[in-house]
């Protein structure tokens, strides 16, 4: 199963980012399309596709960011200086994410992460001066010190531990009732993926980890994480949770996880939503047996 927010079909058209004339021509192309967003919520058509407008709908104060080409047709999203992405995901956004086709969600993810990055990087991290957009929206430059800044991606490990045919899943207090999912945490500087997986599991659940294997990854546009899904072999199954991170953690047998993913009424917990890679991870692990 393909992870959510992957499988985008737009050609990212890196060549246009380096060619000012070609970028100007793309903005003048009568076929060009503008992503429809209300805050950070996309308009979704009945068949699960993103809604698009013509460039005539671009707000006067907005700058166009090039998402890519589809058969040569330019696709943009509009960034308005000073406009921030909503800090909380709304019910309307969750509903839209549930309806979006996979590849469409990938285009949305790129747009949302890019908009959020521009909104938070109006000033140079090097010298504090206001920065300007270049490279068709995929960079900002500082006219004062010459520094160039590029959109960030922040790696996060997300993982289950396995022990004797069971997987370690946990829940945070803020989650919907009965939901359990994989554990997760940001990589720290100077850490490998395997080391971050072992550290996070040990910190949150007290479970010691041996070998770690990679399963899949996905972009997560709230605001710009790269989720790296792994399975870790636990060398002991005693759980000691960190109550600051988790409300509960438990070892779930394969059959229980399969029942949760299938939506069985007697399943011991509710699984993460299908567009989250934790869902992909649990599905992959269940299918391994
Ligand atoms: Zn600067």
PDB file of C-alpha atoms and ligand atoms in Angstrom:
ATOM      1  CA  UNK A   1       0.000   0.000   0.000  1.00  0.00           C
ATOM      2  CA  UNK A   2       1.349   3.414  -0.976  1.00  0.00           C
ATOM      3  CA  UNK A   3       1.786   5.790   1.983  1.00  0.00           C
ATOM      4  CA  UNK A   4      -0.471   8.836   2.154  1.00  0.00           C
ATOM      5  CA  UNK A   5       0.801  12.109   0.633  1.00  0.00           C
ATOM      6  CA  UNK A   6       2.979  10.189  -1.857  1.00  0.00           C
ATOM      7  CA  UNK A   7       2.536   9.418  -5.550  1.00  0.00           C
ATOM      8  CA  UNK A   8       2.187  12.963  -6.826  1.00  0.00           C
ATOM      9  CA  UNK A   9       1.938  13.205 -10.606  1.00  0.00           C
ATOM     10  CA  UNK A  10       3.137  16.789 -11.199  1.00  0.00           C
ATOM     11  CA  UNK A  11       6.531  17.249 -12.875  1.00  0.00           C
ATOM     12  CA  UNK A  12       8.355  19.467 -10.378  1.00  0.00           C
ATOM     13  CA  UNK A  13      10.071  21.175 -13.325  1.00  0.00           C
ATOM     14  CA  UNK A  14      13.327  22.104 -11.624  1.00  0.00           C
ATOM     15  CA  UNK A  15      14.529  23.638 -14.908  1.00  0.00           C
ATOM     16  CA  UNK A  16      11.845  26.351 -14.652  1.00  0.00           C
ATOM     17  CA  UNK A  17      13.097  27.329 -11.204  1.00  0.00           C
ATOM     18  CA  UNK A  18      16.450  28.310 -12.661  1.00  0.00           C
ATOM     19  CA  UNK A  19      15.114  30.079 -15.759  1.00  0.00           C
ATOM     20  CA  UNK A  20      13.487  33.442 -14.997  1.00  0.00           C
ATOM     21  CA  UNK A  21      12.094  33.815 -18.530  1.00  0.00           C
ATOM     22  CA  UNK A  22      10.598  30.323 -18.552  1.00  0.00           C
ATOM     23  CA  UNK A  23       9.005  30.970 -15.149  1.00  0.00           C
ATOM     24  CA  UNK A  24       7.513  34.246 -16.442  1.00  0.00           C
ATOM     25  CA  UNK A  25       6.164  32.380 -19.470  1.00  0.00           C
ATOM     26  CA  UNK A  26       4.579  29.773 -17.173  1.00  0.00           C
ATOM     27  CA  UNK A  27       2.825  32.532 -15.215  1.00  0.00           C
ATOM     28  CA  UNK A  28       1.538  33.993 -18.504  1.00  0.00           C
ATOM     29  CA  UNK A  29       0.311  30.604 -19.809  1.00  0.00           C
ATOM     30  CA  UNK A  30      -3.469  30.801 -20.286  1.00  0.00           C
ATOM     31  CA  UNK A  31      -3.793  27.150 -19.272  1.00  0.00           C
ATOM     32  CA  UNK A  32      -2.130  27.745 -15.871  1.00  0.00           C
ATOM     33  CA  UNK A  33      -4.055  26.700 -12.792  1.00  0.00           C
ATOM     34  CA  UNK A  34      -4.152  27.960  -9.193  1.00  0.00           C
ATOM     35  CA  UNK A  35      -4.738  25.636  -6.228  1.00  0.00           C
ATOM     36  CA  UNK A  36      -7.956  26.431  -4.367  1.00  0.00           C
ATOM     37  CA  UNK A  37      -7.385  26.681  -0.616  1.00  0.00           C
ATOM     38  CA  UNK A  38      -9.422  28.081   2.271  1.00  0.00           C
ATOM     39  CA  UNK A  39      -6.727  28.642   4.879  1.00  0.00           C
ATOM     40  CA  UNK A  40      -4.965  25.296   4.550  1.00  0.00           C
ATOM     41  CA  UNK A  41      -8.046  23.310   3.552  1.00  0.00           C
ATOM     42  CA  UNK A  42      -8.183  22.217  -0.100  1.00  0.00           C
ATOM     43  CA  UNK A  43     -11.330  22.131  -2.152  1.00  0.00           C
ATOM     44  CA  UNK A  44     -12.014  18.491  -3.051  1.00  0.00           C
ATOM     45  CA  UNK A  45     -14.118  17.439  -6.023  1.00  0.00           C
ATOM     46  CA  UNK A  46     -16.614  14.578  -5.846  1.00  0.00           C
ATOM     47  CA  UNK A  47     -14.077  12.199  -7.382  1.00  0.00           C
ATOM     48  CA  UNK A  48     -11.394  13.043  -4.811  1.00  0.00           C
ATOM     49  CA  UNK A  49      -9.350  15.507  -6.845  1.00  0.00           C
ATOM     50  CA  UNK A  50      -8.033  18.933  -5.873  1.00  0.00           C
ATOM     51  CA  UNK A  51     -10.000  21.998  -6.954  1.00  0.00           C
ATOM     52  CA  UNK A  52      -8.201  24.523  -9.187  1.00  0.00           C
ATOM     53  CA  UNK A  53      -8.981  28.049 -10.369  1.00  0.00           C
ATOM     54  CA  UNK A  54      -7.478  30.159 -13.134  1.00  0.00           C
ATOM     55  CA  UNK A  55      -4.661  32.601 -12.384  1.00  0.00           C
ATOM     56  CA  UNK A  56      -7.182  35.423 -12.758  1.00  0.00           C
ATOM     57  CA  UNK A  57      -8.211  34.499  -9.199  1.00  0.00           C
ATOM     58  CA  UNK A  58      -4.738  35.242  -7.791  1.00  0.00           C
ATOM     59  CA  UNK A  59      -4.987  37.838  -4.993  1.00  0.00           C
ATOM     60  CA  UNK A  60      -3.293  41.157  -5.887  1.00  0.00           C
ATOM     61  CA  UNK A  61      -0.706  40.947  -3.110  1.00  0.00           C
ATOM     62  CA  UNK A  62       0.141  37.277  -3.680  1.00  0.00           C
ATOM     63  CA  UNK A  63       3.237  35.672  -5.153  1.00  0.00           C
ATOM     64  CA  UNK A  64       2.911  32.543  -7.258  1.00  0.00           C
ATOM     65  CA  UNK A  65       4.808  29.416  -6.229  1.00  0.00           C
ATOM     66  CA  UNK A  66       5.239  26.815  -8.969  1.00  0.00           C
ATOM     67  CA  UNK A  67       4.038  23.384  -7.838  1.00  0.00           C
ATOM     68  CA  UNK A  68       4.867  21.796 -11.177  1.00  0.00           C
ATOM     69  CA  UNK A  69       3.649  20.886 -14.624  1.00  0.00           C
ATOM     70  CA  UNK A  70       1.001  18.423 -15.753  1.00  0.00           C
ATOM     71  CA  UNK A  71       1.457  17.738 -19.453  1.00  0.00           C
ATOM     72  CA  UNK A  72       3.183  21.095 -19.728  1.00  0.00           C
ATOM     73  CA  UNK A  73       0.343  22.906 -17.957  1.00  0.00           C
ATOM     74  CA  UNK A  74       1.677  24.992 -15.033  1.00  0.00           C
ATOM     75  CA  UNK A  75       0.150  24.520 -11.573  1.00  0.00           C
ATOM     76  CA  UNK A  76       0.644  27.170  -8.903  1.00  0.00           C
ATOM     77  CA  UNK A  77      -0.284  27.999  -5.350  1.00  0.00           C
ATOM     78  CA  UNK A  78      -0.565  31.608  -4.151  1.00  0.00           C
ATOM     79  CA  UNK A  79       1.437  32.835  -1.161  1.00  0.00           C
ATOM     80  CA  UNK A  80       0.177  36.028   0.468  1.00  0.00           C
ATOM     81  CA  UNK A  81       2.813  37.806   2.569  1.00  0.00           C
ATOM     82  CA  UNK A  82       1.781  37.807   6.219  1.00  0.00           C
ATOM     83  CA  UNK A  83      -0.744  34.995   5.834  1.00  0.00           C
ATOM     84  CA  UNK A  84      -0.016  32.151   8.249  1.00  0.00           C
ATOM     85  CA  UNK A  85      -1.163  28.562   8.010  1.00  0.00           C
ATOM     86  CA  UNK A  86      -3.749  27.719  10.705  1.00  0.00           C
ATOM     87  CA  UNK A  87      -1.987  26.286  13.777  1.00  0.00           C
ATOM     88  CA  UNK A  88      -4.749  23.708  14.359  1.00  0.00           C
ATOM     89  CA  UNK A  89      -6.108  21.238  11.842  1.00  0.00           C
ATOM     90  CA  UNK A  90      -9.828  21.827  11.384  1.00  0.00           C
ATOM     91  CA  UNK A  91     -12.569  19.190  11.035  1.00  0.00           C
ATOM     92  CA  UNK A  92     -13.016  20.432   7.444  1.00  0.00           C
ATOM     93  CA  UNK A  93      -9.360  19.673   6.733  1.00  0.00           C
ATOM     94  CA  UNK A  94      -9.614  16.175   8.197  1.00  0.00           C
ATOM     95  CA  UNK A  95     -12.699  15.585   6.036  1.00  0.00           C
ATOM     96  CA  UNK A  96     -10.839  16.806   2.931  1.00  0.00           C
ATOM     97  CA  UNK A  97      -7.848  14.563   3.656  1.00  0.00           C
ATOM     98  CA  UNK A  98     -10.164  11.571   3.980  1.00  0.00           C
ATOM     99  CA  UNK A  99     -11.582  12.280   0.504  1.00  0.00           C
ATOM    100  CA  UNK A 100      -8.427  13.133  -1.458  1.00  0.00           C
ATOM    101  CA  UNK A 101      -6.968  10.587  -3.857  1.00  0.00           C
ATOM    102  CA  UNK A 102      -3.396   9.606  -2.980  1.00  0.00           C
ATOM    103  CA  UNK A 103      -1.537  11.486  -5.713  1.00  0.00           C
ATOM    104  CA  UNK A 104      -3.708  14.566  -5.193  1.00  0.00           C
ATOM    105  CA  UNK A 105      -2.847  14.557  -1.492  1.00  0.00           C
ATOM    106  CA  UNK A 106       0.834  14.569  -2.474  1.00  0.00           C
ATOM    107  CA  UNK A 107       0.371  17.784  -4.468  1.00  0.00           C
ATOM    108  CA  UNK A 108      -1.531  19.292  -1.550  1.00  0.00           C
ATOM    109  CA  UNK A 109       1.252  18.295   0.845  1.00  0.00           C
ATOM    110  CA  UNK A 110       3.905  20.035  -1.247  1.00  0.00           C
ATOM    111  CA  UNK A 111       1.776  23.181  -1.470  1.00  0.00           C
ATOM    112  CA  UNK A 112       0.945  23.318   2.223  1.00  0.00           C
ATOM    113  CA  UNK A 113       4.522  22.749   3.382  1.00  0.00           C
ATOM    114  CA  UNK A 114       5.818  25.368   0.955  1.00  0.00           C
ATOM    115  CA  UNK A 115       3.234  27.971   2.034  1.00  0.00           C
ATOM    116  CA  UNK A 116       3.988  27.359   5.684  1.00  0.00           C
ATOM    117  CA  UNK A 117       7.718  27.684   5.099  1.00  0.00           C
ATOM    118  CA  UNK A 118       7.346  31.017   3.273  1.00  0.00           C
ATOM    119  CA  UNK A 119       5.037  32.328   5.996  1.00  0.00           C
ATOM    120  CA  UNK A 120       7.688  31.632   8.649  1.00  0.00           C
ATOM    121  CA  UNK A 121      10.800  32.642   6.738  1.00  0.00           C
ATOM    122  CA  UNK A 122      10.224  36.250   5.785  1.00  0.00           C
ATOM    123  CA  UNK A 123      13.434  37.213   7.567  1.00  0.00           C
ATOM    124  CA  UNK A 124      16.975  35.983   7.064  1.00  0.00           C
ATOM    125  CA  UNK A 125      18.086  33.469   9.719  1.00  0.00           C
ATOM    126  CA  UNK A 126      21.650  34.694   9.130  1.00  0.00           C
ATOM    127  CA  UNK A 127      21.293  38.483   9.515  1.00  0.00           C
ATOM    128  CA  UNK A 128      17.640  39.279  10.244  1.00  0.00           C
ATOM    129  CA  UNK A 129      16.905  41.243   7.050  1.00  0.00           C
ATOM    130  CA  UNK A 130      13.691  40.729   5.039  1.00  0.00           C
ATOM    131  CA  UNK A 131      14.103  38.026   2.384  1.00  0.00           C
ATOM    132  CA  UNK A 132      12.626  37.725  -1.094  1.00  0.00           C
ATOM    133  CA  UNK A 133      11.290  34.767  -3.049  1.00  0.00           C
ATOM    134  CA  UNK A 134      13.259  33.289  -5.932  1.00  0.00           C
ATOM    135  CA  UNK A 135      13.603  29.990  -7.815  1.00  0.00           C
ATOM    136  CA  UNK A 136       9.888  29.975  -8.704  1.00  0.00           C
ATOM    137  CA  UNK A 137       8.965  29.868  -5.009  1.00  0.00           C
ATOM    138  CA  UNK A 138      11.408  27.134  -3.943  1.00  0.00           C
ATOM    139  CA  UNK A 139      13.888  29.407  -2.170  1.00  0.00           C
ATOM    140  CA  UNK A 140      14.287  32.773  -0.466  1.00  0.00           C
ATOM    141  CA  UNK A 141      17.277  35.060  -0.826  1.00  0.00           C
ATOM    142  CA  UNK A 142      18.635  37.734   1.500  1.00  0.00           C
ATOM    143  CA  UNK A 143      19.460  40.965  -0.361  1.00  0.00           C
ATOM    144  CA  UNK A 144      21.570  42.144   2.593  1.00  0.00           C
ATOM    145  CA  UNK A 145      24.014  39.288   3.296  1.00  0.00           C
ATOM    146  CA  UNK A 146      23.489  37.161   0.188  1.00  0.00           C
ATOM    147  CA  UNK A 147      22.373  34.053   2.100  1.00  0.00           C
ATOM    148  CA  UNK A 148      20.039  31.676   0.270  1.00  0.00           C
ATOM    149  CA  UNK A 149      17.428  29.737   2.212  1.00  0.00           C
ATOM    150  CA  UNK A 150      15.645  26.581   1.052  1.00  0.00           C
ATOM    151  CA  UNK A 151      12.446  24.905   2.284  1.00  0.00           C
ATOM    152  CA  UNK A 152      13.137  22.670   5.255  1.00  0.00           C
ATOM    153  CA  UNK A 153      12.199  19.036   5.698  1.00  0.00           C
ATOM    154  CA  UNK A 154      12.359  17.752   9.267  1.00  0.00           C
ATOM    155  CA  UNK A 155      12.906  13.991   9.626  1.00  0.00           C
ATOM    156  CA  UNK A 156      10.772  12.100  12.129  1.00  0.00           C
ATOM    157  CA  UNK A 157      11.059   8.408  12.958  1.00  0.00           C
ATOM    158  CA  UNK A 158       7.786   6.555  13.438  1.00  0.00           C
ATOM    159  CA  UNK A 159       7.956   2.967  14.527  1.00  0.00           C
ATOM    160  CA  UNK A 160       6.588  -0.077  16.220  1.00  0.00           C
ATOM    161  CA  UNK A 161       8.657  -2.406  18.331  1.00  0.00           C
ATOM    162  CA  UNK A 162       8.007  -6.111  17.813  1.00  0.00           C
ATOM    163  CA  UNK A 163       8.328  -8.916  20.359  1.00  0.00           C
ATOM    164  CA  UNK A 164       7.069 -12.480  20.099  1.00  0.00           C
ATOM    165  CA  UNK A 165       4.507 -11.754  17.385  1.00  0.00           C
ATOM    166  CA  UNK A 166       3.186  -8.593  19.014  1.00  0.00           C
ATOM    167  CA  UNK A 167       3.706  -4.922  18.186  1.00  0.00           C
ATOM    168  CA  UNK A 168       4.143  -2.070  20.620  1.00  0.00           C
ATOM    169  CA  UNK A 169       1.545   0.659  20.067  1.00  0.00           C
ATOM    170  CA  UNK A 170       0.831   3.684  22.212  1.00  0.00           C
ATOM    171  CA  UNK A 171      -1.605   6.539  22.577  1.00  0.00           C
ATOM    172  CA  UNK A 172      -1.310  10.194  23.480  1.00  0.00           C
ATOM    173  CA  UNK A 173      -3.897  11.765  25.772  1.00  0.00           C
ATOM    174  CA  UNK A 174      -4.932  14.313  23.112  1.00  0.00           C
ATOM    175  CA  UNK A 175      -5.885  11.667  20.528  1.00  0.00           C
ATOM    176  CA  UNK A 176      -9.445  10.536  19.800  1.00  0.00           C
ATOM    177  CA  UNK A 177     -10.709   7.987  22.319  1.00  0.00           C
ATOM    178  CA  UNK A 178      -9.399   4.420  21.863  1.00  0.00           C
ATOM    179  CA  UNK A 179      -6.887   5.363  19.138  1.00  0.00           C
ATOM    180  CA  UNK A 180      -3.502   3.659  19.363  1.00  0.00           C
ATOM    181  CA  UNK A 181      -0.696   4.153  16.875  1.00  0.00           C
ATOM    182  CA  UNK A 182       3.032   3.838  16.311  1.00  0.00           C
ATOM    183  CA  UNK A 183       5.425   5.800  18.509  1.00  0.00           C
ATOM    184  CA  UNK A 184       7.223   8.736  16.888  1.00  0.00           C
ATOM    185  CA  UNK A 185       9.790  11.445  17.474  1.00  0.00           C
ATOM    186  CA  UNK A 186      12.082  13.917  15.723  1.00  0.00           C
ATOM    187  CA  UNK A 187      15.590  12.923  14.763  1.00  0.00           C
ATOM    188  CA  UNK A 188      18.205  14.918  16.596  1.00  0.00           C
ATOM    189  CA  UNK A 189      21.421  16.295  15.084  1.00  0.00           C
ATOM    190  CA  UNK A 190      24.160  13.677  15.089  1.00  0.00           C
ATOM    191  CA  UNK A 191      21.782  10.717  15.075  1.00  0.00           C
ATOM    192  CA  UNK A 192      21.142   7.941  12.557  1.00  0.00           C
ATOM    193  CA  UNK A 193      17.619   6.713  11.815  1.00  0.00           C
ATOM    194  CA  UNK A 194      18.334   3.482  13.696  1.00  0.00           C
ATOM    195  CA  UNK A 195      19.654   5.341  16.732  1.00  0.00           C
ATOM    196  CA  UNK A 196      16.677   7.705  16.812  1.00  0.00           C
ATOM    197  CA  UNK A 197      14.261   4.755  16.641  1.00  0.00           C
ATOM    198  CA  UNK A 198      15.941   3.015  19.557  1.00  0.00           C
ATOM    199  CA  UNK A 199      16.192   6.195  21.628  1.00  0.00           C
ATOM    200  CA  UNK A 200      12.579   7.260  21.095  1.00  0.00           C
ATOM    201  CA  UNK A 201      11.157   3.827  21.916  1.00  0.00           C
ATOM    202  CA  UNK A 202      13.313   3.598  25.039  1.00  0.00           C
ATOM    203  CA  UNK A 203      12.385   7.133  26.159  1.00  0.00           C
ATOM    204  CA  UNK A 204       8.648   6.765  25.626  1.00  0.00           C
ATOM    205  CA  UNK A 205       8.103   3.140  26.629  1.00  0.00           C
ATOM    206  CA  UNK A 206      11.262   1.893  28.348  1.00  0.00           C
ATOM    207  CA  UNK A 207      11.499  -0.989  25.859  1.00  0.00           C
ATOM    208  CA  UNK A 208      15.100  -1.863  24.832  1.00  0.00           C
ATOM    209  CA  UNK A 209      15.746  -2.206  21.090  1.00  0.00           C
ATOM    210  CA  UNK A 210      18.072  -4.347  18.986  1.00  0.00           C
ATOM    211  CA  UNK A 211      17.920  -4.440  15.194  1.00  0.00           C
ATOM    212  CA  UNK A 212      15.903  -1.801  13.266  1.00  0.00           C
ATOM    213  CA  UNK A 213      14.567  -2.177   9.730  1.00  0.00           C
ATOM    214  CA  UNK A 214      13.150   0.475   7.395  1.00  0.00           C
ATOM    215  CA  UNK A 215       9.648   0.029   5.939  1.00  0.00           C
ATOM    216  CA  UNK A 216       8.557   3.214   4.098  1.00  0.00           C
ATOM    217  CA  UNK A 217       8.430   7.014   4.285  1.00  0.00           C
ATOM    218  CA  UNK A 218       5.968   9.813   3.643  1.00  0.00           C
ATOM    219  CA  UNK A 219       5.926  13.606   3.663  1.00  0.00           C
ATOM    220  CA  UNK A 220       3.691  15.016   6.415  1.00  0.00           C
ATOM    221  CA  UNK A 221       2.735  18.614   5.645  1.00  0.00           C
ATOM    222  CA  UNK A 222       1.921  19.829   9.189  1.00  0.00           C
ATOM    223  CA  UNK A 223       4.186  21.615   8.665  1.00  0.00           C
ATOM    224  CA  UNK A 224       7.041  19.798   6.878  1.00  0.00           C
ATOM    225  CA  UNK A 225       8.067  16.476   8.366  1.00  0.00           C
ATOM    226  CA  UNK A 226       9.445  13.453   6.553  1.00  0.00           C
ATOM    227  CA  UNK A 227       8.020  10.460   8.395  1.00  0.00           C
ATOM    228  CA  UNK A 228      10.396   7.463   8.318  1.00  0.00           C
ATOM    229  CA  UNK A 229       8.571   4.285   9.274  1.00  0.00           C
ATOM    230  CA  UNK A 230      10.539   1.425  10.838  1.00  0.00           C
ATOM    231  CA  UNK A 231      10.102  -1.817  12.731  1.00  0.00           C
ATOM    232  CA  UNK A 232      12.401  -2.368  15.708  1.00  0.00           C
ATOM    233  CA  UNK A 233      13.156  -5.688  17.390  1.00  0.00           C
ATOM    234  CA  UNK A 234      12.588  -5.399  21.142  1.00  0.00           C
ATOM    235  CA  UNK A 235      15.016  -7.351  23.327  1.00  0.00           C
ATOM    236  CA  UNK A 236      12.641  -7.272  26.305  1.00  0.00           C
ATOM    237  CA  UNK A 237       8.895  -6.616  26.614  1.00  0.00           C
ATOM    238  CA  UNK A 238       8.658  -4.782  29.947  1.00  0.00           C
ATOM    239  CA  UNK A 239       6.933  -1.389  29.418  1.00  0.00           C
ATOM    240  CA  UNK A 240       7.602   1.747  31.476  1.00  0.00           C
ATOM    241  CA  UNK A 241       5.826   4.674  29.825  1.00  0.00           C
ATOM    242  CA  UNK A 242       6.896   8.303  29.950  1.00  0.00           C
ATOM    243  CA  UNK A 243       3.648   9.909  31.086  1.00  0.00           C
ATOM    244  CA  UNK A 244       4.657  13.222  29.506  1.00  0.00           C
ATOM    245  CA  UNK A 245       4.655  11.591  26.059  1.00  0.00           C
ATOM    246  CA  UNK A 246       2.137   8.758  26.279  1.00  0.00           C
ATOM    247  CA  UNK A 247      -1.096   8.044  28.096  1.00  0.00           C
ATOM    248  CA  UNK A 248      -0.720   4.318  27.504  1.00  0.00           C
ATOM    249  CA  UNK A 249       1.268   1.731  25.562  1.00  0.00           C
ATOM    250  CA  UNK A 250       0.570  -1.945  25.012  1.00  0.00           C
ATOM    251  CA  UNK A 251       1.699  -5.026  23.121  1.00  0.00           C
ATOM    252  CA  UNK A 252      -0.926  -5.880  20.474  1.00  0.00           C
ATOM    253  CA  UNK A 253      -0.951  -9.300  18.755  1.00  0.00           C
ATOM    254  CA  UNK A 254      -1.008  -9.375  14.946  1.00  0.00           C
ATOM    255  CA  UNK A 255      -4.635 -10.519  14.905  1.00  0.00           C
ATOM    256  CA  UNK A 256      -5.690  -7.605  17.115  1.00  0.00           C
ATOM    257  CA  UNK A 257      -3.952  -5.096  14.840  1.00  0.00           C
ATOM    258  CA  UNK A 258      -5.459  -6.704  11.760  1.00  0.00           C
ATOM    259  CA  UNK A 259      -8.900  -6.438  13.386  1.00  0.00           C
ATOM    260  CA  UNK A 260      -8.322  -2.763  14.222  1.00  0.00           C
ATOM    261  CA  UNK A 261      -7.186  -1.990  10.656  1.00  0.00           C
ATOM    262  CA  UNK A 262     -10.230  -3.820   9.288  1.00  0.00           C
ATOM    263  CA  UNK A 263     -12.518  -1.747  11.511  1.00  0.00           C
ATOM    264  CA  UNK A 264     -13.841  -4.783  13.348  1.00  0.00           C
ATOM    265  CA  UNK A 265     -16.295  -3.751  16.088  1.00  0.00           C
ATOM    266  CA  UNK A 266     -14.568  -5.958  18.676  1.00  0.00           C
ATOM    267  CA  UNK A 267     -11.045  -4.697  17.867  1.00  0.00           C
ATOM    268  CA  UNK A 268      -9.126  -3.595  20.982  1.00  0.00           C
ATOM    269  CA  UNK A 269      -8.374  -0.110  19.619  1.00  0.00           C
ATOM    270  CA  UNK A 270      -9.004   2.337  16.770  1.00  0.00           C
ATOM    271  CA  UNK A 271      -6.184   2.551  14.199  1.00  0.00           C
ATOM    272  CA  UNK A 272      -4.557   5.719  12.824  1.00  0.00           C
ATOM    273  CA  UNK A 273      -6.241   7.214   9.714  1.00  0.00           C
ATOM    274  CA  UNK A 274      -5.352   5.688   6.306  1.00  0.00           C
ATOM    275  CA  UNK A 275      -3.406   8.762   5.116  1.00  0.00           C
ATOM    276  CA  UNK A 276      -1.008   8.488   8.096  1.00  0.00           C
ATOM    277  CA  UNK A 277       2.050   6.299   7.541  1.00  0.00           C
ATOM    278  CA  UNK A 278       1.426   4.613  10.896  1.00  0.00           C
ATOM    279  CA  UNK A 279      -1.499   2.969   9.105  1.00  0.00           C
ATOM    280  CA  UNK A 280       0.825   1.855   6.291  1.00  0.00           C
ATOM    281  CA  UNK A 281       3.333   0.592   8.844  1.00  0.00           C
ATOM    282  CA  UNK A 282       0.816  -1.438  10.842  1.00  0.00           C
ATOM    283  CA  UNK A 283      -0.630  -2.847   7.620  1.00  0.00           C
ATOM    284  CA  UNK A 284       2.824  -3.843   6.336  1.00  0.00           C
ATOM    285  CA  UNK A 285       3.737  -5.486   9.632  1.00  0.00           C
ATOM    286  CA  UNK A 286       0.439  -7.378   9.824  1.00  0.00           C
ATOM    287  CA  UNK A 287       0.960  -8.664   6.286  1.00  0.00           C
ATOM    288  CA  UNK A 288       4.498  -9.886   7.055  1.00  0.00           C
ATOM    289  CA  UNK A 289       3.318 -12.919   9.002  1.00  0.00           C
TER     290      UNK A 289
HETATM  291 ZN1  LIG B   1      20.840  37.906   5.497  1.00  0.00          ZN
END
